[in-house]
């Protein structure tokens, strides 16, 4: 992923202002270490920090249309760019970059072209013919974007907060699925799928349709001109990503350039049973597998860097971001620039353990809608910024636009956890890939219980964070928390500790308002806490907080998985891993 920064209409076209824009753009250089570019047209500035994935030789930005009257700075990947080029046979493109189509699409179709893009993106486009501009963000918010306003009437847009912090009077999250037009003077939502209304769908479940939609989502993300791999934790989602990638890699352009054997990456605390699970999947799929181990202290030492890069004080996001941040550095050091990851599945299919308590299909579906709409503040933010901190790009096929449409059109009755029918969480996804003749995964992996991202790295990781915070935040400090932090007041010492660090890096009120708040149980929304009266007394984003689900949900209702052995063992005090993480003293086994 790249980094973009735009300053639009600042009434200052001086060299000093240009130098300031360059200075702010350099704060994003970690996102794009391969090249830097800037375009100035009067008091309009478009800057770019490039991570070269497609057409590394000639795709430097900003990009232009043929006569250079339209200029664009883009962070993202446009997977259907070749199809879009074919729609404009009279246009001459300057580069082979997938993002080169954006300026031409605007020239051909005007502002209504955004929904034609199949991919992930944040961009700012300047039409120098009338000095109008357009900014847009992808449907779910996989790429980060912020917008700010200056006292001089200027508009600022940046991939990260740190590009705006200090120069804007006010800034906020640029909403996913929206565009901002200077012609219309505000936001407009361009992404309007059927599921967004939260109406209850009634389509029957077709496992083959779901399977094919996911395979297509993975295949299109094999578009790359650089080495890549997959994050593999041994859990369902990352294992399916790895399985489909390994199955379809041969014959692709990427395989011809870099070889047909897939590389996989995982991490765990020493002795983690998930390292074993990931290795088992890797052996089954025949990947070149890389294992990383780290210690709790390694993670604690990285917390300040993590908060600076992830730009949040949300507890569960920081817990999960730290190992991913650490591992991304090691992956990049191996020469890999892109990885495919499994974010988004739990939101689409109700995979979090608290969904066991959903009272009916209507509330189940509405909760999944709310979770998807909030992804840009949580898992998308984590996956993008934790990897981009080291110039690594993460792609997430579960959040493909077409796949989301298929998954969210299924009657939610099929997604409900039903013990008497042998349906565990995400059963519709598991069943779609339960192929006896050409199996995608071993049965016990396919039907393995959900472990949350931050839990998966090891419960001793979370416990270690809590203990560390206990040493640095006193009871007296907690008594005054509501006065010190009246917005999103931290209710635990761990939350207070993260908040202190965040405020040091991002002291403006606008910054703290970009972070979501509210009570949560095992990553639920506040509304879902009402599903179980006991949860209101046990609020914690950890999956272990789902009392009565995590420890005993399957005790009496084990689904039949044929010859496979369903692993229902819940290990509460043994380190477990996720497909991320590594520190300076990492042990690496390949």
PDB file of C-alpha atoms in Angstrom, residues 6-14 17-18 21 38-47 62 64 67-72 125-133:
ATOM      1  CA  UNK A   6      -3.153  16.264  -0.719  1.00  0.00           C
ATOM      2  CA  UNK A   7      -3.460  19.943   0.168  1.00  0.00           C
ATOM      3  CA  UNK A   8      -6.208  21.579  -1.856  1.00  0.00           C
ATOM      4  CA  UNK A   9      -6.941  25.297  -2.188  1.00  0.00           C
ATOM      5  CA  UNK A  10      -4.712  26.683   0.559  1.00  0.00           C
ATOM      6  CA  UNK A  11      -4.254  30.172  -1.002  1.00  0.00           C
ATOM      7  CA  UNK A  12      -0.500  29.696  -0.750  1.00  0.00           C
ATOM      8  CA  UNK A  13       1.607  28.600  -3.700  1.00  0.00           C
ATOM      9  CA  UNK A  14       4.950  29.501  -2.127  1.00  0.00           C
ATOM     10  CA  UNK A  17       4.289  25.612   1.468  1.00  0.00           C
ATOM     11  CA  UNK A  18       5.613  23.076  -1.034  1.00  0.00           C
ATOM     12  CA  UNK A  21       3.770  19.405   2.057  1.00  0.00           C
ATOM     13  CA  UNK A  38       4.638  15.559  -5.801  1.00  0.00           C
ATOM     14  CA  UNK A  39       2.549  17.616  -8.205  1.00  0.00           C
ATOM     15  CA  UNK A  40       1.756  21.291  -7.705  1.00  0.00           C
ATOM     16  CA  UNK A  41      -0.825  23.311  -9.591  1.00  0.00           C
ATOM     17  CA  UNK A  42      -1.078  26.766  -8.032  1.00  0.00           C
ATOM     18  CA  UNK A  43      -2.198  26.231  -4.449  1.00  0.00           C
ATOM     19  CA  UNK A  44      -3.113  22.569  -5.033  1.00  0.00           C
ATOM     20  CA  UNK A  45      -0.570  19.940  -3.974  1.00  0.00           C
ATOM     21  CA  UNK A  46      -0.755  16.164  -4.538  1.00  0.00           C
ATOM     22  CA  UNK A  47       1.999  14.067  -2.942  1.00  0.00           C
ATOM     23  CA  UNK A  62       1.054  11.153  -9.376  1.00  0.00           C
ATOM     24  CA  UNK A  64      -2.130  11.734 -15.432  1.00  0.00           C
ATOM     25  CA  UNK A  67      -2.946  15.641 -21.950  1.00  0.00           C
ATOM     26  CA  UNK A  68      -2.049  15.962 -18.241  1.00  0.00           C
ATOM     27  CA  UNK A  69      -5.088  18.074 -17.390  1.00  0.00           C
ATOM     28  CA  UNK A  70      -6.241  15.480 -14.858  1.00  0.00           C
ATOM     29  CA  UNK A  71      -3.885  14.333 -12.136  1.00  0.00           C
ATOM     30  CA  UNK A  72      -4.441  11.711  -9.459  1.00  0.00           C
ATOM     31  CA  UNK A 125      -8.092  13.584  -8.301  1.00  0.00           C
ATOM     32  CA  UNK A 126      -7.507  17.154  -9.470  1.00  0.00           C
ATOM     33  CA  UNK A 127      -9.072  18.503 -12.653  1.00  0.00           C
ATOM     34  CA  UNK A 128      -6.826  21.417 -13.575  1.00  0.00           C
ATOM     35  CA  UNK A 129      -9.303  22.622 -16.225  1.00  0.00           C
ATOM     36  CA  UNK A 130     -11.543  24.090 -13.522  1.00  0.00           C
ATOM     37  CA  UNK A 131      -9.526  23.404 -10.336  1.00  0.00           C
ATOM     38  CA  UNK A 132     -12.191  21.010  -9.070  1.00  0.00           C
ATOM     39  CA  UNK A 133     -11.200  17.923  -7.117  1.00  0.00           C
TER      40      UNK A 133
END
